[in-house]
Amino acid sequence: NGVELVNRRGRFVLPQFPELGSLHRHVRKRCIIDGELIVGMGRKEDFELIKQRSLAKRPSTIQRLSKENPCTFVAVDILYSRDRLFTALSLDERQSILRETVSEDERLNTVRSIYGQGIAFFDAVRKEGLEGVIAKRRDSRYLMGNRTRDWTKIKNWLEDEFVICGYVPTDKAAGVSLVLGQYNKDGCFAFKGRVTLVIRREDY
């Protein structure tokens, strides 16, 4: 009779995304679903908008952003339902159960898989300037908290030149977050974001 939205750090984030409070109405049974939040159905600026939504604290700001940039939960896997844990089943089996469990609407989608056309699909993603794709073995299990070669993130690496404006210490050992800027076509200097630099012992 309700929704709990938890991020990868174990933080409950439904207060930041109130428009997702009715997701339970579109599942047939109590379940645990793994997924991604997107804004604007995967536009290139999706990540920055999600970050803005996640950091909002004031109720008035949260309500405004939920109307300006509503969020959609894209279900990519299912771990539990029907009083059963599905993590030992194959990806194909889990996705079949996921499609049986979830009914889609504008706030809840299920992932689409591409079979046998991975290279062509990645080329299309690269032309759009998107982040990349994830390739998964169809017989792979869901290994909670573990990285596995059965799931591979294939990134569309982009290169550009930036000016380092400063740095911010991070909570990682021997790490800093570099503040980056760039001159635009008009010659104006603009903030472009931050990137974490981790210095290993063998580097110095």
PDB file of C-alpha atoms in Angstrom:
ATOM      1  CA  ASN A   1       0.000   0.000   0.000  1.00  0.00           C
ATOM      2  CA  GLY A   2       2.938   2.342  -0.425  1.00  0.00           C
ATOM      3  CA  VAL A   3       6.383   3.049  -1.889  1.00  0.00           C
ATOM      4  CA  GLU A   4       9.871   3.140  -0.387  1.00  0.00           C
ATOM      5  CA  LEU A   5      12.437   4.723  -2.705  1.00  0.00           C
ATOM      6  CA  VAL A   6      16.022   4.010  -1.615  1.00  0.00           C
ATOM      7  CA  ASN A   7      19.192   5.131  -3.412  1.00  0.00           C
ATOM      8  CA  ARG A   8      22.413   3.114  -3.674  1.00  0.00           C
ATOM      9  CA  ARG A   9      23.723   4.698  -0.474  1.00  0.00           C
ATOM     10  CA  GLY A  10      20.731   3.398   1.484  1.00  0.00           C
ATOM     11  CA  ARG A  11      19.083   6.819   1.792  1.00  0.00           C
ATOM     12  CA  PHE A  12      15.293   7.164   1.554  1.00  0.00           C
ATOM     13  CA  VAL A  13      14.685   9.714  -1.206  1.00  0.00           C
ATOM     14  CA  LEU A  14      10.939   9.635  -1.867  1.00  0.00           C
ATOM     15  CA  PRO A  15      10.513  13.081  -0.190  1.00  0.00           C
ATOM     16  CA  GLN A  16      12.643  14.545  -3.037  1.00  0.00           C
ATOM     17  CA  PHE A  17      10.492  12.817  -5.699  1.00  0.00           C
ATOM     18  CA  PRO A  18       6.852  13.068  -4.489  1.00  0.00           C
ATOM     19  CA  GLU A  19       5.481  12.352  -7.973  1.00  0.00           C
ATOM     20  CA  LEU A  20       6.679   8.736  -7.551  1.00  0.00           C
ATOM     21  CA  GLY A  21       4.590   8.164  -4.433  1.00  0.00           C
ATOM     22  CA  SER A  22       1.907   6.271  -6.362  1.00  0.00           C
ATOM     23  CA  LEU A  23       4.159   3.700  -8.071  1.00  0.00           C
ATOM     24  CA  HIS A  24       2.643   0.906  -5.953  1.00  0.00           C
ATOM     25  CA  ARG A  25      -0.612   1.287  -7.851  1.00  0.00           C
ATOM     26  CA  HIS A  26       1.124  -0.025 -10.978  1.00  0.00           C
ATOM     27  CA  VAL A  27       2.546  -3.261  -9.567  1.00  0.00           C
ATOM     28  CA  ARG A  28       0.473  -6.385  -9.088  1.00  0.00           C
ATOM     29  CA  LYS A  29       2.149  -7.627  -5.896  1.00  0.00           C
ATOM     30  CA  ARG A  30       4.494  -6.449  -3.193  1.00  0.00           C
ATOM     31  CA  CYS A  31       7.957  -6.456  -4.729  1.00  0.00           C
ATOM     32  CA  ILE A  32      11.512  -5.123  -4.686  1.00  0.00           C
ATOM     33  CA  ILE A  33      12.562  -3.569  -7.989  1.00  0.00           C
ATOM     34  CA  ASP A  34      15.937  -2.241  -9.102  1.00  0.00           C
ATOM     35  CA  GLY A  35      15.858   0.714 -11.462  1.00  0.00           C
ATOM     36  CA  GLU A  36      17.034   4.133 -12.542  1.00  0.00           C
ATOM     37  CA  LEU A  37      15.532   7.586 -12.163  1.00  0.00           C
ATOM     38  CA  ILE A  38      15.417   9.732 -15.281  1.00  0.00           C
ATOM     39  CA  VAL A  39      14.119  13.205 -16.089  1.00  0.00           C
ATOM     40  CA  GLY A  40      12.908  14.156 -19.544  1.00  0.00           C
ATOM     41  CA  MET A  41      12.976  10.570 -20.818  1.00  0.00           C
ATOM     42  CA  GLY A  42      16.746  10.406 -21.060  1.00  0.00           C
ATOM     43  CA  ARG A  43      17.705  13.829 -22.363  1.00  0.00           C
ATOM     44  CA  LYS A  44      21.419  14.599 -22.297  1.00  0.00           C
ATOM     45  CA  GLU A  45      21.040  16.882 -19.276  1.00  0.00           C
ATOM     46  CA  ASP A  46      19.258  14.134 -17.337  1.00  0.00           C
ATOM     47  CA  PHE A  47      22.043  13.575 -14.775  1.00  0.00           C
ATOM     48  CA  GLU A  48      22.303  17.228 -13.744  1.00  0.00           C
ATOM     49  CA  LEU A  49      18.516  17.478 -13.363  1.00  0.00           C
ATOM     50  CA  ILE A  50      18.427  14.337 -11.216  1.00  0.00           C
ATOM     51  CA  LYS A  51      21.221  15.738  -9.044  1.00  0.00           C
ATOM     52  CA  GLN A  52      19.308  19.009  -8.660  1.00  0.00           C
ATOM     53  CA  ARG A  53      16.195  17.103  -7.633  1.00  0.00           C
ATOM     54  CA  SER A  54      18.128  14.930  -5.160  1.00  0.00           C
ATOM     55  CA  LEU A  55      19.707  17.924  -3.393  1.00  0.00           C
ATOM     56  CA  ALA A  56      16.474  19.916  -3.009  1.00  0.00           C
ATOM     57  CA  LYS A  57      15.455  20.398   0.638  1.00  0.00           C
ATOM     58  CA  ARG A  58      12.765  23.078   0.840  1.00  0.00           C
ATOM     59  CA  PRO A  59       9.217  21.718   0.314  1.00  0.00           C
ATOM     60  CA  SER A  60       8.327  24.604  -2.001  1.00  0.00           C
ATOM     61  CA  THR A  61      11.418  23.921  -4.160  1.00  0.00           C
ATOM     62  CA  ILE A  62      10.691  20.184  -4.257  1.00  0.00           C
ATOM     63  CA  GLN A  63       7.106  20.791  -5.376  1.00  0.00           C
ATOM     64  CA  ARG A  64       8.186  23.265  -8.046  1.00  0.00           C
ATOM     65  CA  LEU A  65      10.864  20.963  -9.453  1.00  0.00           C
ATOM     66  CA  SER A  66       8.519  17.957  -9.439  1.00  0.00           C
ATOM     67  CA  LYS A  67       6.219  19.905 -11.779  1.00  0.00           C
ATOM     68  CA  GLU A  68       8.945  21.495 -13.929  1.00  0.00           C
ATOM     69  CA  ASN A  69      11.061  18.329 -14.304  1.00  0.00           C
ATOM     70  CA  PRO A  70       8.946  15.311 -13.307  1.00  0.00           C
ATOM     71  CA  CYS A  71      10.842  12.094 -12.763  1.00  0.00           C
ATOM     72  CA  THR A  72      10.225   8.616 -14.164  1.00  0.00           C
ATOM     73  CA  PHE A  73      11.350   5.369 -12.546  1.00  0.00           C
ATOM     74  CA  VAL A  74      12.675   2.890 -15.124  1.00  0.00           C
ATOM     75  CA  ALA A  75      12.511  -0.651 -13.732  1.00  0.00           C
ATOM     76  CA  VAL A  76      15.507  -2.694 -14.920  1.00  0.00           C
ATOM     77  CA  ASP A  77      15.343  -5.775 -12.688  1.00  0.00           C
ATOM     78  CA  ILE A  78      13.231  -7.471 -10.017  1.00  0.00           C
ATOM     79  CA  LEU A  79      14.699  -9.061  -6.888  1.00  0.00           C
ATOM     80  CA  TYR A  80      11.642 -10.157  -4.930  1.00  0.00           C
ATOM     81  CA  SER A  81       7.912 -10.758  -5.359  1.00  0.00           C
ATOM     82  CA  ARG A  82       5.288 -13.406  -4.644  1.00  0.00           C
ATOM     83  CA  ASP A  83       7.150 -14.051  -1.346  1.00  0.00           C
ATOM     84  CA  ARG A  84      10.115 -15.323  -3.378  1.00  0.00           C
ATOM     85  CA  LEU A  85      13.653 -14.080  -3.930  1.00  0.00           C
ATOM     86  CA  PHE A  86      14.566 -14.140  -7.641  1.00  0.00           C
ATOM     87  CA  THR A  87      18.260 -13.277  -7.507  1.00  0.00           C
ATOM     88  CA  ALA A  88      19.350 -16.839  -8.434  1.00  0.00           C
ATOM     89  CA  LEU A  89      17.214 -16.849 -11.591  1.00  0.00           C
ATOM     90  CA  SER A  90      18.588 -15.843 -14.987  1.00  0.00           C
ATOM     91  CA  LEU A  91      18.222 -12.297 -16.293  1.00  0.00           C
ATOM     92  CA  ASP A  92      15.757 -13.510 -18.944  1.00  0.00           C
ATOM     93  CA  GLU A  93      13.580 -15.122 -16.270  1.00  0.00           C
ATOM     94  CA  ARG A  94      13.702 -12.059 -14.024  1.00  0.00           C
ATOM     95  CA  GLN A  95      12.776  -9.682 -16.835  1.00  0.00           C
ATOM     96  CA  SER A  96       9.832 -11.904 -17.771  1.00  0.00           C
ATOM     97  CA  ILE A  97       8.618 -11.740 -14.145  1.00  0.00           C
ATOM     98  CA  LEU A  98       9.221  -7.980 -14.123  1.00  0.00           C
ATOM     99  CA  ARG A  99       6.992  -7.477 -17.184  1.00  0.00           C
ATOM    100  CA  GLU A 100       4.272  -9.583 -15.552  1.00  0.00           C
ATOM    101  CA  THR A 101       4.498  -7.596 -12.314  1.00  0.00           C
ATOM    102  CA  VAL A 102       4.656  -3.991 -13.574  1.00  0.00           C
ATOM    103  CA  SER A 103       2.116  -2.052 -15.607  1.00  0.00           C
ATOM    104  CA  GLU A 104       3.622   1.029 -17.206  1.00  0.00           C
ATOM    105  CA  ASP A 105       2.485   4.638 -17.062  1.00  0.00           C
ATOM    106  CA  GLU A 106       4.217   8.011 -17.432  1.00  0.00           C
ATOM    107  CA  ARG A 107       5.961   7.672 -14.033  1.00  0.00           C
ATOM    108  CA  LEU A 108       6.908   3.979 -14.310  1.00  0.00           C
ATOM    109  CA  ASN A 109       8.565   2.283 -17.290  1.00  0.00           C
ATOM    110  CA  THR A 110      10.330  -1.037 -17.796  1.00  0.00           C
ATOM    111  CA  VAL A 111      13.681  -1.349 -19.548  1.00  0.00           C
ATOM    112  CA  ARG A 112      13.860  -2.490 -23.178  1.00  0.00           C
ATOM    113  CA  SER A 113      16.619  -4.919 -24.117  1.00  0.00           C
ATOM    114  CA  ILE A 114      18.415  -5.101 -27.460  1.00  0.00           C
ATOM    115  CA  TYR A 115      19.442  -8.599 -28.536  1.00  0.00           C
ATOM    116  CA  GLY A 116      22.152  -9.354 -31.100  1.00  0.00           C
ATOM    117  CA  GLN A 117      22.537  -5.717 -32.216  1.00  0.00           C
ATOM    118  CA  GLY A 118      24.757  -4.391 -29.438  1.00  0.00           C
ATOM    119  CA  ILE A 119      27.393  -2.747 -31.650  1.00  0.00           C
ATOM    120  CA  ALA A 120      24.804  -0.977 -33.814  1.00  0.00           C
ATOM    121  CA  PHE A 121      22.967   0.160 -30.684  1.00  0.00           C
ATOM    122  CA  PHE A 122      26.163   1.513 -29.110  1.00  0.00           C
ATOM    123  CA  ASP A 123      26.957   3.399 -32.344  1.00  0.00           C
ATOM    124  CA  ALA A 124      23.513   5.032 -32.172  1.00  0.00           C
ATOM    125  CA  VAL A 125      24.079   5.952 -28.507  1.00  0.00           C
ATOM    126  CA  ARG A 126      27.467   7.466 -29.384  1.00  0.00           C
ATOM    127  CA  LYS A 127      25.986   9.579 -32.203  1.00  0.00           C
ATOM    128  CA  GLU A 128      23.455  10.996 -29.735  1.00  0.00           C
ATOM    129  CA  GLY A 129      26.254  11.891 -27.303  1.00  0.00           C
ATOM    130  CA  LEU A 130      24.743   9.744 -24.534  1.00  0.00           C
ATOM    131  CA  GLU A 131      26.686   8.165 -21.684  1.00  0.00           C
ATOM    132  CA  GLY A 132      26.867   4.571 -22.901  1.00  0.00           C
ATOM    133  CA  VAL A 133      25.214   1.167 -22.601  1.00  0.00           C
ATOM    134  CA  ILE A 134      25.231  -1.785 -20.222  1.00  0.00           C
ATOM    135  CA  ALA A 135      25.742  -5.265 -21.672  1.00  0.00           C
ATOM    136  CA  LYS A 136      24.436  -8.190 -19.596  1.00  0.00           C
ATOM    137  CA  ARG A 137      24.601 -11.937 -20.119  1.00  0.00           C
ATOM    138  CA  ARG A 138      21.077 -13.273 -20.485  1.00  0.00           C
ATOM    139  CA  ASP A 139      21.799 -16.158 -18.098  1.00  0.00           C
ATOM    140  CA  SER A 140      23.362 -13.903 -15.409  1.00  0.00           C
ATOM    141  CA  ARG A 141      22.192 -13.931 -11.795  1.00  0.00           C
ATOM    142  CA  TYR A 142      21.628 -10.823  -9.655  1.00  0.00           C
ATOM    143  CA  LEU A 143      24.652 -10.597  -7.327  1.00  0.00           C
ATOM    144  CA  MET A 144      23.799  -8.001  -4.699  1.00  0.00           C
ATOM    145  CA  GLY A 145      26.681  -5.707  -3.790  1.00  0.00           C
ATOM    146  CA  ASN A 146      29.128  -7.443  -6.143  1.00  0.00           C
ATOM    147  CA  ARG A 147      30.601  -6.374  -9.452  1.00  0.00           C
ATOM    148  CA  THR A 148      30.542  -9.095 -12.080  1.00  0.00           C
ATOM    149  CA  ARG A 149      31.927  -9.506 -15.579  1.00  0.00           C
ATOM    150  CA  ASP A 150      28.479 -10.718 -16.604  1.00  0.00           C
ATOM    151  CA  TRP A 151      27.369  -7.053 -16.492  1.00  0.00           C
ATOM    152  CA  THR A 152      29.647  -4.631 -18.335  1.00  0.00           C
ATOM    153  CA  LYS A 153      29.256  -0.876 -18.579  1.00  0.00           C
ATOM    154  CA  ILE A 154      30.454   0.305 -21.992  1.00  0.00           C
ATOM    155  CA  LYS A 155      31.025   4.050 -21.777  1.00  0.00           C
ATOM    156  CA  ASN A 156      30.993   6.544 -24.586  1.00  0.00           C
ATOM    157  CA  TRP A 157      34.168   8.355 -23.589  1.00  0.00           C
ATOM    158  CA  LEU A 158      34.171  12.048 -24.488  1.00  0.00           C
ATOM    159  CA  GLU A 159      37.247  14.279 -24.488  1.00  0.00           C
ATOM    160  CA  ASP A 160      37.589  18.022 -24.067  1.00  0.00           C
ATOM    161  CA  GLU A 161      39.925  20.595 -22.517  1.00  0.00           C
ATOM    162  CA  PHE A 162      39.081  22.411 -19.279  1.00  0.00           C
ATOM    163  CA  VAL A 163      40.677  24.915 -16.932  1.00  0.00           C
ATOM    164  CA  ILE A 164      41.199  23.736 -13.338  1.00  0.00           C
ATOM    165  CA  CYS A 165      39.785  26.544 -11.195  1.00  0.00           C
ATOM    166  CA  GLY A 166      40.409  24.976  -7.800  1.00  0.00           C
ATOM    167  CA  TYR A 167      39.733  21.881  -5.753  1.00  0.00           C
ATOM    168  CA  VAL A 168      37.555  20.605  -2.936  1.00  0.00           C
ATOM    169  CA  PRO A 169      38.790  17.862  -0.535  1.00  0.00           C
ATOM    170  CA  THR A 170      36.712  14.660  -0.641  1.00  0.00           C
ATOM    171  CA  ASP A 171      35.995  11.988   1.942  1.00  0.00           C
ATOM    172  CA  LYS A 172      38.042   9.531  -0.117  1.00  0.00           C
ATOM    173  CA  ALA A 173      41.608   8.853   0.977  1.00  0.00           C
ATOM    174  CA  ALA A 174      44.084  11.020  -0.935  1.00  0.00           C
ATOM    175  CA  GLY A 175      41.344  12.351  -3.181  1.00  0.00           C
ATOM    176  CA  VAL A 176      40.207  15.787  -4.313  1.00  0.00           C
ATOM    177  CA  SER A 177      37.336  17.062  -6.413  1.00  0.00           C
ATOM    178  CA  LEU A 178      38.646  19.349  -9.169  1.00  0.00           C
ATOM    179  CA  VAL A 179      36.496  22.363 -10.088  1.00  0.00           C
ATOM    180  CA  LEU A 180      36.463  22.760 -13.877  1.00  0.00           C
ATOM    181  CA  GLY A 181      35.665  25.692 -16.138  1.00  0.00           C
ATOM    182  CA  GLN A 182      35.764  26.444 -19.849  1.00  0.00           C
ATOM    183  CA  TYR A 183      35.639  29.426 -22.186  1.00  0.00           C
ATOM    184  CA  ASN A 184      32.607  29.378 -24.469  1.00  0.00           C
ATOM    185  CA  LYS A 185      32.381  30.679 -28.042  1.00  0.00           C
ATOM    186  CA  ASP A 186      31.759  34.224 -26.807  1.00  0.00           C
ATOM    187  CA  GLY A 187      34.941  34.200 -24.743  1.00  0.00           C
ATOM    188  CA  CYS A 188      33.019  34.078 -21.459  1.00  0.00           C
ATOM    189  CA  PHE A 189      34.245  31.752 -18.741  1.00  0.00           C
ATOM    190  CA  ALA A 190      31.706  29.265 -17.364  1.00  0.00           C
ATOM    191  CA  PHE A 191      31.668  26.620 -14.646  1.00  0.00           C
ATOM    192  CA  LYS A 192      31.461  23.128 -16.189  1.00  0.00           C
ATOM    193  CA  GLY A 193      31.347  20.806 -13.200  1.00  0.00           C
ATOM    194  CA  ARG A 194      33.591  18.797 -10.916  1.00  0.00           C
ATOM    195  CA  VAL A 195      35.566  15.595 -11.316  1.00  0.00           C
ATOM    196  CA  THR A 196      37.070  13.454  -8.565  1.00  0.00           C
ATOM    197  CA  LEU A 197      40.791  12.769  -8.734  1.00  0.00           C
ATOM    198  CA  VAL A 198      42.104   9.914  -6.573  1.00  0.00           C
ATOM    199  CA  ILE A 199      45.875   9.914  -6.030  1.00  0.00           C
ATOM    200  CA  ARG A 200      47.302   6.438  -5.531  1.00  0.00           C
ATOM    201  CA  ARG A 201      50.449   5.720  -3.525  1.00  0.00           C
ATOM    202  CA  GLU A 202      52.358   4.606  -6.636  1.00  0.00           C
ATOM    203  CA  ASP A 203      51.661   8.009  -8.272  1.00  0.00           C
ATOM    204  CA  TYR A 204      54.020   9.865  -5.923  1.00  0.00           C
TER     205      TYR A 204
END
